[in-house]
Every structure is written in C-alpha cells, then in structure tokens.
PDB file of C-alpha atoms in Angstrom:
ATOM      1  CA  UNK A   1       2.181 -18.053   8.208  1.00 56.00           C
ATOM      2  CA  UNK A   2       4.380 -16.713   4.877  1.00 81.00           C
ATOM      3  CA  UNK A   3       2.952 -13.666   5.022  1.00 94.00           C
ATOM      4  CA  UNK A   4       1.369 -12.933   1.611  1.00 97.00           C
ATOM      5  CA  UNK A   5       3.384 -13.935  -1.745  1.00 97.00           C
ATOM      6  CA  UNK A   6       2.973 -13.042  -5.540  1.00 98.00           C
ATOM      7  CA  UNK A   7       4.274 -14.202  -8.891  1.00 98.00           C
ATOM      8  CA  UNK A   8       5.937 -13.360 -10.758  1.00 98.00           C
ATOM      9  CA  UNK A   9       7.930 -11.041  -9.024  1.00 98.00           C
ATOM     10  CA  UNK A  10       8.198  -9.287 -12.301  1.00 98.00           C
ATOM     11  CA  UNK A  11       7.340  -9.380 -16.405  1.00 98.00           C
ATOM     12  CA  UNK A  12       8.340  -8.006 -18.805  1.00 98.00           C
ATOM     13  CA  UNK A  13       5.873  -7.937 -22.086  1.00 98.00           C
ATOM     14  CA  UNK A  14       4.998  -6.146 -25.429  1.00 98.00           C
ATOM     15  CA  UNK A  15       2.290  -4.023 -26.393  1.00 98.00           C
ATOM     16  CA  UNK A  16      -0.940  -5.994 -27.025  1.00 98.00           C
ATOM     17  CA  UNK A  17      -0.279  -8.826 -25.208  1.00 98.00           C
ATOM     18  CA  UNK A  18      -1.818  -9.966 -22.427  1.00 98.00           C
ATOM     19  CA  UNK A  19      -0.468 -11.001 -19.040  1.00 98.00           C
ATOM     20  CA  UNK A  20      -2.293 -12.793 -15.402  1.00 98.00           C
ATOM     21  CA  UNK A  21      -0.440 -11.583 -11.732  1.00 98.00           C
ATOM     22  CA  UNK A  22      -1.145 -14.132  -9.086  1.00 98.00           C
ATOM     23  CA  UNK A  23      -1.152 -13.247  -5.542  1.00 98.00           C
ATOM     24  CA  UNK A  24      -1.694 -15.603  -2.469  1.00 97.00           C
ATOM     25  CA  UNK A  25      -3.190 -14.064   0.364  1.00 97.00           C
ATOM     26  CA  UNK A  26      -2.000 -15.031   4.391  1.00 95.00           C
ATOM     27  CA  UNK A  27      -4.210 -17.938   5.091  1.00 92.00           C
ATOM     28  CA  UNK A  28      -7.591 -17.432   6.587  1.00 86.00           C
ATOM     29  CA  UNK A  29      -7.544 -13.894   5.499  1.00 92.00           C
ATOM     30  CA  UNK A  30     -11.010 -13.041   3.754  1.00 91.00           C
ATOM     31  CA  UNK A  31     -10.387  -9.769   2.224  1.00 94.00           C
ATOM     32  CA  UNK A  32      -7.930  -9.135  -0.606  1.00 96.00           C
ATOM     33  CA  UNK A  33      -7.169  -5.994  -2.400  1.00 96.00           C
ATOM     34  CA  UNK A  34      -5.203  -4.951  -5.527  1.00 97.00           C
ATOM     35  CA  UNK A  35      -2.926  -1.785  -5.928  1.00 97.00           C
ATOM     36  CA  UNK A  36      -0.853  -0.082  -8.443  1.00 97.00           C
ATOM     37  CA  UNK A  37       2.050   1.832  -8.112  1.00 97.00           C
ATOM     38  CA  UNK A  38       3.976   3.886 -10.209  1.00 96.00           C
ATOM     39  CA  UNK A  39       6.961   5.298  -9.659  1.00 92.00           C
ATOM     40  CA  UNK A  40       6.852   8.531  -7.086  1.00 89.00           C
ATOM     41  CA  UNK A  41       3.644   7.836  -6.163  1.00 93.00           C
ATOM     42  CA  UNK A  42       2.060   5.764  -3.404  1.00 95.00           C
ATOM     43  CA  UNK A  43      -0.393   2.919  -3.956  1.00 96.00           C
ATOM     44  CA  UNK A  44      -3.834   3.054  -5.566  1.00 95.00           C
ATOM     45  CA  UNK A  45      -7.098   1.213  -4.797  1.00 94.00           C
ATOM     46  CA  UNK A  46      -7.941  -1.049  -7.683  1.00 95.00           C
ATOM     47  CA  UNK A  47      -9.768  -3.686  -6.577  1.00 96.00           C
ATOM     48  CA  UNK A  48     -11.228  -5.612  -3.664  1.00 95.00           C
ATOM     49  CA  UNK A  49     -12.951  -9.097  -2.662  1.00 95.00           C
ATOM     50  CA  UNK A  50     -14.089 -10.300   0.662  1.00 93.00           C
ATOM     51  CA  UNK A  51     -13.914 -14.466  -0.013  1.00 93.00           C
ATOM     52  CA  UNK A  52     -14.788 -14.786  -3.455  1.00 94.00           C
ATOM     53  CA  UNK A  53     -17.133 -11.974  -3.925  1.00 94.00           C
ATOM     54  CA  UNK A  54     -15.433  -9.097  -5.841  1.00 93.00           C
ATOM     55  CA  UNK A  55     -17.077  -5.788  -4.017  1.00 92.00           C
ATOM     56  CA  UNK A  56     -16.175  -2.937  -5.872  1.00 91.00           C
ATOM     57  CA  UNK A  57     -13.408  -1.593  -8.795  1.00 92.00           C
ATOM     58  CA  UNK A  58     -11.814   1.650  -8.988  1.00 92.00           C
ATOM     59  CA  UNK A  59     -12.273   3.852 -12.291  1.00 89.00           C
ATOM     60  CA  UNK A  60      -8.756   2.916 -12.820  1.00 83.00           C
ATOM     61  CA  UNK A  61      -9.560  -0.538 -13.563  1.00 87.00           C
ATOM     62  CA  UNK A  62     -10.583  -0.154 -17.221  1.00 90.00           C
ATOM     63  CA  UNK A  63     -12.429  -2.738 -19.263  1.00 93.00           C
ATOM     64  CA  UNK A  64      -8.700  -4.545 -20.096  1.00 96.00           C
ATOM     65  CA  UNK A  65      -8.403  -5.523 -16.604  1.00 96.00           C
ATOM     66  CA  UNK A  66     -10.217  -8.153 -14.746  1.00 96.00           C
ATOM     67  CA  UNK A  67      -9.551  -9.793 -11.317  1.00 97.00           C
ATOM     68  CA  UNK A  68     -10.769 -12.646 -10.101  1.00 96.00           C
ATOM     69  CA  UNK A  69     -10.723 -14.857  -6.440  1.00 96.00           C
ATOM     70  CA  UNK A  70     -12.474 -17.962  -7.212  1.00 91.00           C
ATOM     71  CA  UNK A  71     -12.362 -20.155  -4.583  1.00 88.00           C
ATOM     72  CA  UNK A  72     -11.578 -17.323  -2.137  1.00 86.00           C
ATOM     73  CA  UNK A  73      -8.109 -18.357  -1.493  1.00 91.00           C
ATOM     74  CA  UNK A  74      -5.623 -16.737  -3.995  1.00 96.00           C
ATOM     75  CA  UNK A  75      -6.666 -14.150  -6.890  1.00 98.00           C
ATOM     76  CA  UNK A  76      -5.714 -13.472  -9.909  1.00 98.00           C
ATOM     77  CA  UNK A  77      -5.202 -10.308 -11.783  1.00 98.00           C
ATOM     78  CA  UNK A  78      -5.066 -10.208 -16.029  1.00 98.00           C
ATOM     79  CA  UNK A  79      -4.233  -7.151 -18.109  1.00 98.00           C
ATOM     80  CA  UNK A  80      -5.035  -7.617 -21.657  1.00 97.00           C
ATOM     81  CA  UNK A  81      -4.106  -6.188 -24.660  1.00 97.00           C
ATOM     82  CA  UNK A  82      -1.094  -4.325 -22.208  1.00 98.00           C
ATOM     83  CA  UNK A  83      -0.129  -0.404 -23.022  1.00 97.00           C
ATOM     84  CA  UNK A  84       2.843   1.362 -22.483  1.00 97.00           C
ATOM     85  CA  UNK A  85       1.096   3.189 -19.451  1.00 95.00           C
ATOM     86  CA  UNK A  86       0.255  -0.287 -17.649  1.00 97.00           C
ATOM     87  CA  UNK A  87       3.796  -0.282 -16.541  1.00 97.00           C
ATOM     88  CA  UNK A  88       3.822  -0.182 -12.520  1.00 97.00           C
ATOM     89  CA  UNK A  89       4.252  -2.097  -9.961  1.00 98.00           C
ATOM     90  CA  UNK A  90       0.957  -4.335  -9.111  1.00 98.00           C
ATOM     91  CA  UNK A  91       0.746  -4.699  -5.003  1.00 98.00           C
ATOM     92  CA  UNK A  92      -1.938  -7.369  -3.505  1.00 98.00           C
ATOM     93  CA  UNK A  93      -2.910  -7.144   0.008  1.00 97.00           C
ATOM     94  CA  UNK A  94      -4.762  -8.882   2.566  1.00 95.00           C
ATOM     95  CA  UNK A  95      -7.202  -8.285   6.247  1.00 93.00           C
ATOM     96  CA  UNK A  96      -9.243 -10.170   7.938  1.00 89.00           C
ATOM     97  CA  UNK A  97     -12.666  -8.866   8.361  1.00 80.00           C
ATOM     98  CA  UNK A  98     -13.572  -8.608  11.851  1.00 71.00           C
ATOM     99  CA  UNK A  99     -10.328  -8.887  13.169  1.00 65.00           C
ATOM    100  CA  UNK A 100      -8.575  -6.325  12.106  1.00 69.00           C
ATOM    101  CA  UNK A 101      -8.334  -3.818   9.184  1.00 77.00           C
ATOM    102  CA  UNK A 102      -5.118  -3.858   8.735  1.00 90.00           C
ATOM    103  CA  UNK A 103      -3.588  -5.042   5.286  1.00 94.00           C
ATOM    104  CA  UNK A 104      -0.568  -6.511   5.376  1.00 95.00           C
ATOM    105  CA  UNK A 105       1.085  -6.150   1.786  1.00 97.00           C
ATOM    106  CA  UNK A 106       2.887  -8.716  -0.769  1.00 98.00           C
ATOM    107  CA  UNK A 107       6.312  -7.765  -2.317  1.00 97.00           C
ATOM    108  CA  UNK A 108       4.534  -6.958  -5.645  1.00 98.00           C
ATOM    109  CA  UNK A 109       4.780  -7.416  -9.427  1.00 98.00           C
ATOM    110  CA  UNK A 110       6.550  -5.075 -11.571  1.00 98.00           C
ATOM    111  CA  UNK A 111       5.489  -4.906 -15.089  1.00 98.00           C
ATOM    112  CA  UNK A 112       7.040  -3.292 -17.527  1.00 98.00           C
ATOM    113  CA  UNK A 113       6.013  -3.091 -21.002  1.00 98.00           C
ATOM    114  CA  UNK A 114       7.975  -2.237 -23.979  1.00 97.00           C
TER     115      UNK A 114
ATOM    116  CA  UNK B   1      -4.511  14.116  -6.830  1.00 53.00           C
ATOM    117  CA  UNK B   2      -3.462  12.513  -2.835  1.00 62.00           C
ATOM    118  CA  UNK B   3      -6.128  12.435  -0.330  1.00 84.00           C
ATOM    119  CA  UNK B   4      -3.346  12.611   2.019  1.00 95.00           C
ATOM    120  CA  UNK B   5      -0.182  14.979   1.641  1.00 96.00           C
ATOM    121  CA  UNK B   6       2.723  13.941   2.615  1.00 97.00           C
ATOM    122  CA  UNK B   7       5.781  16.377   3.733  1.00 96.00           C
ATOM    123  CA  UNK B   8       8.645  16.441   3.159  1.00 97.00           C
ATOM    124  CA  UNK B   9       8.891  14.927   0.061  1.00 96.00           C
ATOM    125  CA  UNK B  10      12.550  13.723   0.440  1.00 97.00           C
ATOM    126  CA  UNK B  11      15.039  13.764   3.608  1.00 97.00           C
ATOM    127  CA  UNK B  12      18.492  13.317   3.746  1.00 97.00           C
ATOM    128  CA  UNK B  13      20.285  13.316   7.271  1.00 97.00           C
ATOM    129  CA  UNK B  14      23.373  12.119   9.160  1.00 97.00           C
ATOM    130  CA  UNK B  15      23.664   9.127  10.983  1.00 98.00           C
ATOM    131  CA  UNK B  16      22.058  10.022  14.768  1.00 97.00           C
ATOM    132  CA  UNK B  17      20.122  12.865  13.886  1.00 98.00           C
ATOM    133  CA  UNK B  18      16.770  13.448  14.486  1.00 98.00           C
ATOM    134  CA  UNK B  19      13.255  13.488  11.963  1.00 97.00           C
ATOM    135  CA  UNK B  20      10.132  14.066  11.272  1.00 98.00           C
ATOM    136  CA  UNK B  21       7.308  13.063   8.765  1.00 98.00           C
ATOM    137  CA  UNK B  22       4.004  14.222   8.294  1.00 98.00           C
ATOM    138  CA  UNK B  23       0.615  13.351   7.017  1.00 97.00           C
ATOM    139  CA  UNK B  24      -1.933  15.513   6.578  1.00 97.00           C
ATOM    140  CA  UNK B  25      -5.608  15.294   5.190  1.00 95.00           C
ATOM    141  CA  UNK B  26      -8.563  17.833   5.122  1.00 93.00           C
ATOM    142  CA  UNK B  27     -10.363  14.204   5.556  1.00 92.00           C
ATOM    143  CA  UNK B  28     -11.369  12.348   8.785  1.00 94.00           C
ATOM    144  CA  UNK B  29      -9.902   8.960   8.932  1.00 93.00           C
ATOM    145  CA  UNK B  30     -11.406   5.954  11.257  1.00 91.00           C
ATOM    146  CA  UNK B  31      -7.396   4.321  11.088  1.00 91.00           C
ATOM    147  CA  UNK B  32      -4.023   5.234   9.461  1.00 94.00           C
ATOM    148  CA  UNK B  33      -1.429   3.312   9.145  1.00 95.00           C
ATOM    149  CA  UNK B  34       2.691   3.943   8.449  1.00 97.00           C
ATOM    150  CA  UNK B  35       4.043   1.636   6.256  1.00 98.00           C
ATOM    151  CA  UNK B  36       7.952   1.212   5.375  1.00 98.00           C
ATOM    152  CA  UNK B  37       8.818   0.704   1.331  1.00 97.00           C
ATOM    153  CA  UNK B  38      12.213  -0.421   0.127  1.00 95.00           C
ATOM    154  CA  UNK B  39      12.923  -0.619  -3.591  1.00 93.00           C
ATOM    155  CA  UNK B  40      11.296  -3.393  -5.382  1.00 92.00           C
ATOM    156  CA  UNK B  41       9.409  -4.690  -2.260  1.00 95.00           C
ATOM    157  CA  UNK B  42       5.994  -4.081  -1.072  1.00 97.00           C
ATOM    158  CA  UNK B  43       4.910  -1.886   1.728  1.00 97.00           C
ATOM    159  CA  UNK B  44       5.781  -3.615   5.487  1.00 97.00           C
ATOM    160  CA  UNK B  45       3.073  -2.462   8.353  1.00 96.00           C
ATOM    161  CA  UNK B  46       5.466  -0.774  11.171  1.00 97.00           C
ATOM    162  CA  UNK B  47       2.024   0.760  13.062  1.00 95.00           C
ATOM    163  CA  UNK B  48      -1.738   1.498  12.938  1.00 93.00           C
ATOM    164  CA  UNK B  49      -3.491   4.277  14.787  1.00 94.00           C
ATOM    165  CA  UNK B  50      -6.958   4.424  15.723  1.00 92.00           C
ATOM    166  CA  UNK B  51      -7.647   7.044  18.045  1.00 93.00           C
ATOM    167  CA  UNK B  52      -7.817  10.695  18.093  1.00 94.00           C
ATOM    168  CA  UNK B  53      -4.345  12.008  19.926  1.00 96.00           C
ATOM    169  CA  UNK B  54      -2.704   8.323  20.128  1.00 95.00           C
ATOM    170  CA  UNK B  55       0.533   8.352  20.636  1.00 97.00           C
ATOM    171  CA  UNK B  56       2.633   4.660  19.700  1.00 97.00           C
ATOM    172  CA  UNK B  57       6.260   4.223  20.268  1.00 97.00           C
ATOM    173  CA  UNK B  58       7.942   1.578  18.123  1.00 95.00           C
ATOM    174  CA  UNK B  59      11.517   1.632  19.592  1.00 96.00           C
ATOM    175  CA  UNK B  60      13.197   4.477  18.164  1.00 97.00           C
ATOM    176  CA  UNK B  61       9.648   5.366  16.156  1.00 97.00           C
ATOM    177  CA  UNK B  62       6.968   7.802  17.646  1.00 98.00           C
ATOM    178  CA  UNK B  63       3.605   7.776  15.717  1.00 97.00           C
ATOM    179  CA  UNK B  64       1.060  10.383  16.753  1.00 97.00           C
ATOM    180  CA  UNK B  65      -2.750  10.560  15.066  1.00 96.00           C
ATOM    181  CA  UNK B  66      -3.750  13.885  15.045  1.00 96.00           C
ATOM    182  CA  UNK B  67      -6.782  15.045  18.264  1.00 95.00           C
ATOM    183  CA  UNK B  68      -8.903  15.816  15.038  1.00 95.00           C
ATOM    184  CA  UNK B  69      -7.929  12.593  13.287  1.00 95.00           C
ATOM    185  CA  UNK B  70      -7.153  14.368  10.021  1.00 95.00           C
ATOM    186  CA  UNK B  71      -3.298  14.385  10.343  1.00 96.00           C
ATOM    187  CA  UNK B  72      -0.032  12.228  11.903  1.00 97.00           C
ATOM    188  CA  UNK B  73       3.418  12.152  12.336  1.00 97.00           C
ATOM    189  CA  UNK B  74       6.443   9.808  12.357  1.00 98.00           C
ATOM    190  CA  UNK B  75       9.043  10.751  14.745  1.00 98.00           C
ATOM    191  CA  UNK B  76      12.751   8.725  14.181  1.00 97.00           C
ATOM    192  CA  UNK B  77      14.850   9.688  17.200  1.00 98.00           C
ATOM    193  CA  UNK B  78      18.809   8.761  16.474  1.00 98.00           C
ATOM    194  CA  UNK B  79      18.161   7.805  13.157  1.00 97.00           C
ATOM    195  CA  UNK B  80      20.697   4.664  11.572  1.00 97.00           C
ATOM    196  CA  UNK B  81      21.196   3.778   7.900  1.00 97.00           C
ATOM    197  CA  UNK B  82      18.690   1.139   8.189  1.00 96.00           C
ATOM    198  CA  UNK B  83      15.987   3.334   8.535  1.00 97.00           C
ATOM    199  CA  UNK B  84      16.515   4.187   4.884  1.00 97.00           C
ATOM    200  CA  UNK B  85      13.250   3.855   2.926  1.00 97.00           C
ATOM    201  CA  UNK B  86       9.883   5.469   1.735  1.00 97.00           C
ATOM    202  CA  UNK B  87       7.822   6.169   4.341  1.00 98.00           C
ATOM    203  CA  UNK B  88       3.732   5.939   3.433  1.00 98.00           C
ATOM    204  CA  UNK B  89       1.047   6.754   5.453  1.00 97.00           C
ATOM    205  CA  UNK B  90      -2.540   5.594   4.695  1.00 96.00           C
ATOM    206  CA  UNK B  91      -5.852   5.832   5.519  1.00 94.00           C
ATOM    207  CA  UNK B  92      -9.029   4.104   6.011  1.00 91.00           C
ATOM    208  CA  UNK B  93     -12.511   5.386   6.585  1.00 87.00           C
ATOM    209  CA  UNK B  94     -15.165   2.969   7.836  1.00 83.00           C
ATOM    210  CA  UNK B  95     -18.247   4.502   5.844  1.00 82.00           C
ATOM    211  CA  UNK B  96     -15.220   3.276   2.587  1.00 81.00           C
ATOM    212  CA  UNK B  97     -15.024   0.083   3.921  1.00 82.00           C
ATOM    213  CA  UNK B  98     -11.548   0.661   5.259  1.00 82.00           C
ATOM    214  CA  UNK B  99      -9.889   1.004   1.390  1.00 88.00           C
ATOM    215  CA  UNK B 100      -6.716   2.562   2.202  1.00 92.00           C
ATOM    216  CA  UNK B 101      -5.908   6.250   0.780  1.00 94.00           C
ATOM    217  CA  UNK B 102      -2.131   6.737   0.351  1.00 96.00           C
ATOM    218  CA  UNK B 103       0.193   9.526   0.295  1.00 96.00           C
ATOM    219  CA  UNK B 104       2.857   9.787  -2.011  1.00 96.00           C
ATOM    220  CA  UNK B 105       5.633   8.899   0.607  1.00 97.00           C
ATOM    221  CA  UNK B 106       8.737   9.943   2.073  1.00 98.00           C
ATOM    222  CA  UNK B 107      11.844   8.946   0.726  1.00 97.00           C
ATOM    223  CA  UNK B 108      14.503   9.383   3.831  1.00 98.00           C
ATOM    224  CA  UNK B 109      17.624   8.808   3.720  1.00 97.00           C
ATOM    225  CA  UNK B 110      20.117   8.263   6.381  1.00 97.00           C
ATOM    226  CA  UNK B 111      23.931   8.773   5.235  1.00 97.00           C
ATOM    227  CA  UNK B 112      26.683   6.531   7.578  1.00 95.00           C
TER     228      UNK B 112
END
C-alpha cells in the first residue's frame, strides 16, 4: 500500500489556460474526495465519488471545474480557462465505505497561476 | 466562515514545554479527526475520535472529544522540534455523509 499519490506535485500556468490534477487513491478504497486549500486556511469540500459515481459538488466547484473517476480507480480533476484566484493547493483523499471513515490524504497539487 | 474554530491560531514554545489545541463547534459531530500538515505536504491522520468524552493517547499526544461531541483538544506533553506543524481538526457528520469540516489550523512551533 503507497498510501495515496498525485501529480503533478505542482503547476504552474497562465490565465485562460486549462490544466487536469490526477490523484490515485490507496487501492481498494471506494470513496475519493477533492479539497482546496489556500493559504491560512484549512481544506474545503469540493467534490466526492464513491467508485465511479460522482455524489455531490460543493458551490465552490464552479462550471470551469469538472472531476471525473471513470473506472473507479484514480480521478481526475480539470480547471479550465484558470483565474488568478484558482491558485491553491488541490488535496485528494480517500475511505473505504464500510470500513472506516477515515480519509487518509495525498501530498497535494499546488497551482499557481500567473 | 469555519464550522469549526480553531484556537490558538499560532504557538510558539520551548523545547519540553507543554500545549494545548482546541476545536470547537456549535455543531454535533458523529467523528473528528486531528490531522498533522507540514509545508507543501498533505494532511497525515495522527487520530480519530468517535465517542462522546474519548480520551486517545498517541505517545506524547492526548486527544479528548468533547462529552457533548461539539468540541476537542490536542494535548503535546514535552513537546520536541519535530512536533512542528499545522495542526487541523475535522469533522464528519453521518446525516453529511462523513464530508469532513475543517478548521483553519494551528501552526505550532517548537524552538530547539
């Protein structure tokens, strides 16, 4: 078990462009959840999935982002048309339902955009 | 705005001393967990509490959920440089599905 990984570790982009965060959950884990955090704060709920079913998205999550788990193994996470205030650090998670409800967190992906 | 406030906001201390952090909610939480941040890493699990008054130990770590389970506290007896970090605690609520609320942190620091 690695423990959950994501890439890249960290981008840097301009305005307008668009970018995809990749995060690989611990194996066998069927729930998977993305953050965001910026700097001072703690992390906020932005999305979830349980296997490849994508069960809810946070007002924060505006029509520029879209996540997806298709198989229900690793997810990805695009930001298009990136603003200034998309800058943060983007945290996946995983738990397995049933088990436990603990999430056990990825070392994240800091964007930064110029 | 943070479901859950954290206190203090930052701590500084000497090498062997003694401190607390604390979570509090006007919230119920089914489970709340402490996590450990360092810069430019994700959050690491050190504990999860479940029960109303629970009291964990984690070596030099005390955790206790509050009797009304609204509120906890991290207790670092002796406290060494490598306790350095920003402390988060988070909740879950089963009627949310167990999404986890966060605080803002604690960033302690323990000077050598």
């Amino acid at each position: 078990d690695t423990g959950v990984s994501q890439d890249p570790r960290h981008k840097i982009t301009k305005r307008g462009q668009n970018v995809t965060f990749r995060c690989d959950p611990i194996s066998e884990h069927n729930r998977l959840y993305w953050y965001r955090q910026t700097l001072g704060q703690g992390p906020e709920f932005l999305t979830y999935f349980q296997n490849e079913a994508q069960l809810e998205k946070s007002r924060l999550l505006s029509d520029r982002f879209s996540a997806e788990r298709p198989k229900g193994s690793f997810s990805t996470l695009e930001i298009q048309r990136t603003e200034q205030g998309d800058s943060a650090m983007y945290l996946c998670a995983s738990s397995l339902l049933g088990v436990s409800y603990e999430q056990f967190f990825g070392p994240g992906t800091r964007l930064t955009v110029l | 705005t943070q479901l859950l406030e954290q206190s203090p906001q930052f701590l500084s201390i000497q090498e062997g001393e003694n401190l607390t952090v604390y979570c509090n909610s006007s919230s119920v939480f089914s489970s709340l967990q402490w996590y450990r941040q360092e810069p430019g890493e994700g959050p690491v699990l050190l504990v999860t509490v479940v029960t109303g008054g629970e009291v964990k130990k984690l070596k030099r770590l005390t955790f206790q959920f509050g009797d009304a389970r609204k509120d906890s506290s991290l207790h670092i007896t002796a406290a060494q440089p490598g306790d350095t970090g920003l402390y988060l605690c988070a909740g879950g609520r089963r009627s949310n599905d167990y999404k986890l609320s966060f605080g803002a942190g604690t960033t302690v620091t323990v000077r050598a």
